[in-house]
Tab-separated table of C-alpha atoms in Angstrom:
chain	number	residue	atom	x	y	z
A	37	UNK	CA	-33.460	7.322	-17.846
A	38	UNK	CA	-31.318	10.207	-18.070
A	39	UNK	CA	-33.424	11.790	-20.819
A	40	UNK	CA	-36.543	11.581	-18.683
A	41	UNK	CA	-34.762	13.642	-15.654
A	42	UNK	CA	-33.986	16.267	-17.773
A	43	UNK	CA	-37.387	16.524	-18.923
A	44	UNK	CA	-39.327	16.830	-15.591
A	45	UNK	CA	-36.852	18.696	-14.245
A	46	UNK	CA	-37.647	21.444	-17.493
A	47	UNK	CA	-41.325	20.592	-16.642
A	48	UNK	CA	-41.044	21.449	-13.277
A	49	UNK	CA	-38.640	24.810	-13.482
A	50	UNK	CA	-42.137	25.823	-16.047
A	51	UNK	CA	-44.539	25.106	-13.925
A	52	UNK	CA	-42.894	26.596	-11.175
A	53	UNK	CA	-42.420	23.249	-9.165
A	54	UNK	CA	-38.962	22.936	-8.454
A	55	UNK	CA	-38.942	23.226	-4.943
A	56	UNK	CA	-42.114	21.718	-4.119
A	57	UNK	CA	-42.952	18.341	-2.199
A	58	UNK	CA	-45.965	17.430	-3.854
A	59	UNK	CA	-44.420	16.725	-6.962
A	60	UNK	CA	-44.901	13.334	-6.559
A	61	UNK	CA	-48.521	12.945	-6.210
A	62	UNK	CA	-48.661	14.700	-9.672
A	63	UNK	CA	-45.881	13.319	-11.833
A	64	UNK	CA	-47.789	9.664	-12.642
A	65	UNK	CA	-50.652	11.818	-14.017
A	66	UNK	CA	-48.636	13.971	-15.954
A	67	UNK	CA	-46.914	10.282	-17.206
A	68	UNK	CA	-50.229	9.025	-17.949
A	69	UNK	CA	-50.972	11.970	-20.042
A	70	UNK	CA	-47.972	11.446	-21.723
A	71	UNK	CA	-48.528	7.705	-22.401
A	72	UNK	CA	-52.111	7.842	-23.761
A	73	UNK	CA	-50.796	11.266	-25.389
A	74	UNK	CA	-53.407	13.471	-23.680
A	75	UNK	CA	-53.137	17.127	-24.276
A	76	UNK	CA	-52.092	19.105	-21.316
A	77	UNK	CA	-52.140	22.594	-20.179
A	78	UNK	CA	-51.385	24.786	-17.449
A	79	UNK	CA	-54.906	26.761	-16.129
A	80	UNK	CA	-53.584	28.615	-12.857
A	81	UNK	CA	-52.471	32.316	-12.375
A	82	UNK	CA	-48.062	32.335	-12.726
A	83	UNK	CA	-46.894	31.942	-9.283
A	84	UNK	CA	-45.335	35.671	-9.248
A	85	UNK	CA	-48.569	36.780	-9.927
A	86	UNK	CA	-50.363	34.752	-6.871
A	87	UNK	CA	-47.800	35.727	-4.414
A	88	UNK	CA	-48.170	39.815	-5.828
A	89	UNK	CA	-51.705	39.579	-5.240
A	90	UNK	CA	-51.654	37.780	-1.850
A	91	UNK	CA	-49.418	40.421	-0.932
A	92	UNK	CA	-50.028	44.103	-2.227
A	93	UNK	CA	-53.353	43.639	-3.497
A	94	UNK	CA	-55.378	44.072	-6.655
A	95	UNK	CA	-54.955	47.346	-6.329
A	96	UNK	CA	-51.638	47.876	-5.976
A	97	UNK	CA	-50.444	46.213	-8.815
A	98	UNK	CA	-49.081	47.412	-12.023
A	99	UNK	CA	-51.887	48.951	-14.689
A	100	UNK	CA	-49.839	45.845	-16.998
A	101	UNK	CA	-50.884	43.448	-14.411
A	102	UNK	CA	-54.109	44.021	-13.553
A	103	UNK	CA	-54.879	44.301	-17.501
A	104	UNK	CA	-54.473	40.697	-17.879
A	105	UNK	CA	-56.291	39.472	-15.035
A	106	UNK	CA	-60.345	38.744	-15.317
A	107	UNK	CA	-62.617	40.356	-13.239
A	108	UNK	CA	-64.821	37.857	-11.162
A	109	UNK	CA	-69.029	38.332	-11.327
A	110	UNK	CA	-69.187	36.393	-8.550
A	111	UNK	CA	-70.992	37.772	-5.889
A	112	UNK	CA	-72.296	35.478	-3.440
A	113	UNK	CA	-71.617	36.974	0.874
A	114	UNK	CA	-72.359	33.753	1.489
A	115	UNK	CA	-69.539	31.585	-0.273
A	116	UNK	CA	-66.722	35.062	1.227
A	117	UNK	CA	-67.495	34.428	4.944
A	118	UNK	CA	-67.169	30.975	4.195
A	119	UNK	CA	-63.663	30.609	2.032
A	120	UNK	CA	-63.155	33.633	4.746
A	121	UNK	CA	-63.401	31.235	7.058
A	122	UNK	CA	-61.920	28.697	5.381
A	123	UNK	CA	-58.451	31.068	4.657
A	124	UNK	CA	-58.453	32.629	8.513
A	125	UNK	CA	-58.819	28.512	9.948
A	126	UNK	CA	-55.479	28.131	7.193
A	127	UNK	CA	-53.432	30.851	8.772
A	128	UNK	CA	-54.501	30.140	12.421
A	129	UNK	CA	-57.024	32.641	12.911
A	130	UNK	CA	-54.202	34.994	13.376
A	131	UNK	CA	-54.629	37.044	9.640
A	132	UNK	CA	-56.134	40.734	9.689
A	133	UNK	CA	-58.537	41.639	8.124
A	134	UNK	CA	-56.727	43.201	4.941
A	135	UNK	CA	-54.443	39.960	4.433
A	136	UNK	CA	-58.244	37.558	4.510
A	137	UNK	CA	-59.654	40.025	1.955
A	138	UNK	CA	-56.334	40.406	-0.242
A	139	UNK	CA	-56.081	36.230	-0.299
A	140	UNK	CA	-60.054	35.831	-1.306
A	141	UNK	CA	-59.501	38.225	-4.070
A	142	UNK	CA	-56.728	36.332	-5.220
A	143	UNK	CA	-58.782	33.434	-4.766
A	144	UNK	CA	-61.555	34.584	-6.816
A	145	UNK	CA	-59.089	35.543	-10.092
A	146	UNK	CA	-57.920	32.207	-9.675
A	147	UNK	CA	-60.911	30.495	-10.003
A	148	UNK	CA	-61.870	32.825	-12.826
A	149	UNK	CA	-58.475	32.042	-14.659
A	150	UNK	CA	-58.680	28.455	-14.003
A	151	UNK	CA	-62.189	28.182	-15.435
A	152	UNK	CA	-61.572	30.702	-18.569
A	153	UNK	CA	-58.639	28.376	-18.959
A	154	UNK	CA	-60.990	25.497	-18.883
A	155	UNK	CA	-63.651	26.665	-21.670
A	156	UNK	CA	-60.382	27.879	-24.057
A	157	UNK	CA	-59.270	24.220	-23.660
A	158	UNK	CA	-62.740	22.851	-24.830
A	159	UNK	CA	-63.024	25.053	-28.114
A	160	UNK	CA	-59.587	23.153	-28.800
A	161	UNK	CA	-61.219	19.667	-28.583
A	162	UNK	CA	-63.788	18.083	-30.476
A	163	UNK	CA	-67.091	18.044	-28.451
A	164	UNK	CA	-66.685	14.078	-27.230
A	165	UNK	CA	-63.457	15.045	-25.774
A	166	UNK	CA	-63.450	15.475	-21.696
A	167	UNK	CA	-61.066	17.832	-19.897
A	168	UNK	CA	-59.917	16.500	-17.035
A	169	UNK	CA	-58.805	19.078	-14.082
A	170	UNK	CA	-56.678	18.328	-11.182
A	171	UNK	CA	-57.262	20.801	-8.845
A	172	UNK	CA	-56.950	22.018	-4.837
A	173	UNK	CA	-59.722	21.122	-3.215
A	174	UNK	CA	-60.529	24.737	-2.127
A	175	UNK	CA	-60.907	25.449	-5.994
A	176	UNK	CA	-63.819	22.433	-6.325
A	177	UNK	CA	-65.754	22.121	-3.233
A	178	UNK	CA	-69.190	22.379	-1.961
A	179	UNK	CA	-69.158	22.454	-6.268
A	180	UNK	CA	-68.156	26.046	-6.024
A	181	UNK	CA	-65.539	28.293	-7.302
A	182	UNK	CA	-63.633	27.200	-10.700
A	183	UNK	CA	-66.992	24.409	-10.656
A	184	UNK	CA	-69.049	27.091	-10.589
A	185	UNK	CA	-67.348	29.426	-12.432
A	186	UNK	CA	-67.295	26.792	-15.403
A	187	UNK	CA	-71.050	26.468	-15.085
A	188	UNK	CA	-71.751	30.262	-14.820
A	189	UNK	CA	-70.261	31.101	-18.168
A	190	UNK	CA	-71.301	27.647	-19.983
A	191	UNK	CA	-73.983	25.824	-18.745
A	192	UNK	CA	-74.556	23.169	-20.957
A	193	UNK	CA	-71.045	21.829	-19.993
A	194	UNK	CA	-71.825	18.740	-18.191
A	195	UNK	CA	-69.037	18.339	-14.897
A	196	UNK	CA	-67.960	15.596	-12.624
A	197	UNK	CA	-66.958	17.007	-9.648
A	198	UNK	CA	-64.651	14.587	-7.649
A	199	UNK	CA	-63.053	15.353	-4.216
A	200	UNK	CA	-59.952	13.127	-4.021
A	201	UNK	CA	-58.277	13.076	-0.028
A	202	UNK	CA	-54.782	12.865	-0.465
A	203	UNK	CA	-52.826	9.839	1.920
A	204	UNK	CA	-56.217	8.814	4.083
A	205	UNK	CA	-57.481	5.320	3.693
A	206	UNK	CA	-61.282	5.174	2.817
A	207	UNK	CA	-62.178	4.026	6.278
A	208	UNK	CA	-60.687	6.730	8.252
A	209	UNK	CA	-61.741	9.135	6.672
A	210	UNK	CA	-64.077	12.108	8.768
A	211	UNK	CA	-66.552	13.164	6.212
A	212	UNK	CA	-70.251	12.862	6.167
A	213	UNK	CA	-70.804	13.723	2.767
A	214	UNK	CA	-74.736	14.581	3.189
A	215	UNK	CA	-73.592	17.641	5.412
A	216	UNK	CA	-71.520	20.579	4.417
A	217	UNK	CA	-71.225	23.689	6.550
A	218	UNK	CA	-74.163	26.428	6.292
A	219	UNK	CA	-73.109	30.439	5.920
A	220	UNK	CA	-75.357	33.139	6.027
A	221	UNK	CA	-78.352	31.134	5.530
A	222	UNK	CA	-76.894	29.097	2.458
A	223	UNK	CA	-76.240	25.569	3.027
A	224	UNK	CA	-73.310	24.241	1.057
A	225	UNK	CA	-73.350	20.960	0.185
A	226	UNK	CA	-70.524	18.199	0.080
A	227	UNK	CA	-69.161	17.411	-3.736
């Protein structure tokens, strides 16, 4: 109804959505969350942040800025020369140098926002409670970044770790989930 279109549209101008296609593989989770009257909550970085990272740098931004973001422990050469990899393949091996090392830092406070987000959500719920994460699948595979992430700062917190492939039938799809791609001499392995 009426009411309802005012309502995602809100939703969407909040979470920044407006103009994006992919709204509609979200909404019906957002309405089943609403139906069963499931607490939800927004874990990314704002969009204006994302895009001043990607851009100028961690560097570059304001002292204000860079106060709020967290700092990532993560230190693993492996896991850069592979989401490296992963972000050149995305801009058709045409990005320098600078732009592949400005997007994996953004990556990395990402992940680190996503999965602070994560554990502040949990002290909100009583300990049976799951949170549930939708997530890119950059964020989640090979169980790294907000996965491990998550696990580095709590490890008792059980996680399910499951890679959804958006619009491919089961039987087309080209994954052999017993191999994942091997960097530096660390084999990463398939969620």
């Amino acid at each position: 109804d009426r009411g309802d279109g005012r309502a995602i549209q809100i939703l969407r101008g909040r979470l920044g959505w407006i103009h994006r296609a992919d709204w509609e593989n979200y909404a019906p989770l957002l309405q089943l969350a609403r139906d069963n009257q499931l607490p939800v909550f927004g874990a990314d970085l704002a969009q204006g942040i994302r895009v001043r990272l990607g851009r100028q740098g961690l560097a570059n931004l304001y002292e204000v800025e860079r106060a709020r973001l967290p700092e990532s422990s993560l230190d693993s050469p492996a896991y850069k020369a592979l989401m490296t990899k992963l972000l050149s393949s995305a801009h058709c091996n045409h990005a320098s140098p600078d732009l592949l090392e400005r997007l994996y830092d953004t990556f990395l406070i990402r992940n680190e926002t996503m999965a602070n987000a994560i554990l502040e959500m949990r002290m909100d719920l009583q300990l049976d409670q799951p949170v549930v994460m939708v997530l890119g699948r950059g964020h989640t595979e090979f169980d790294m970044g907000v996965v491990e992430r998550v696990a580095h700062y709590a490890p008792s917190i059980s996680q399910l770790n499951i890679g959804l492939v958006e619009g491919v039938s089961a039987h087309k799809l080209d994954f052999v989930p017993h191999h994942g791609p091997r960097m530096n001499g660390v084999q990463f392995d398939p969620t």
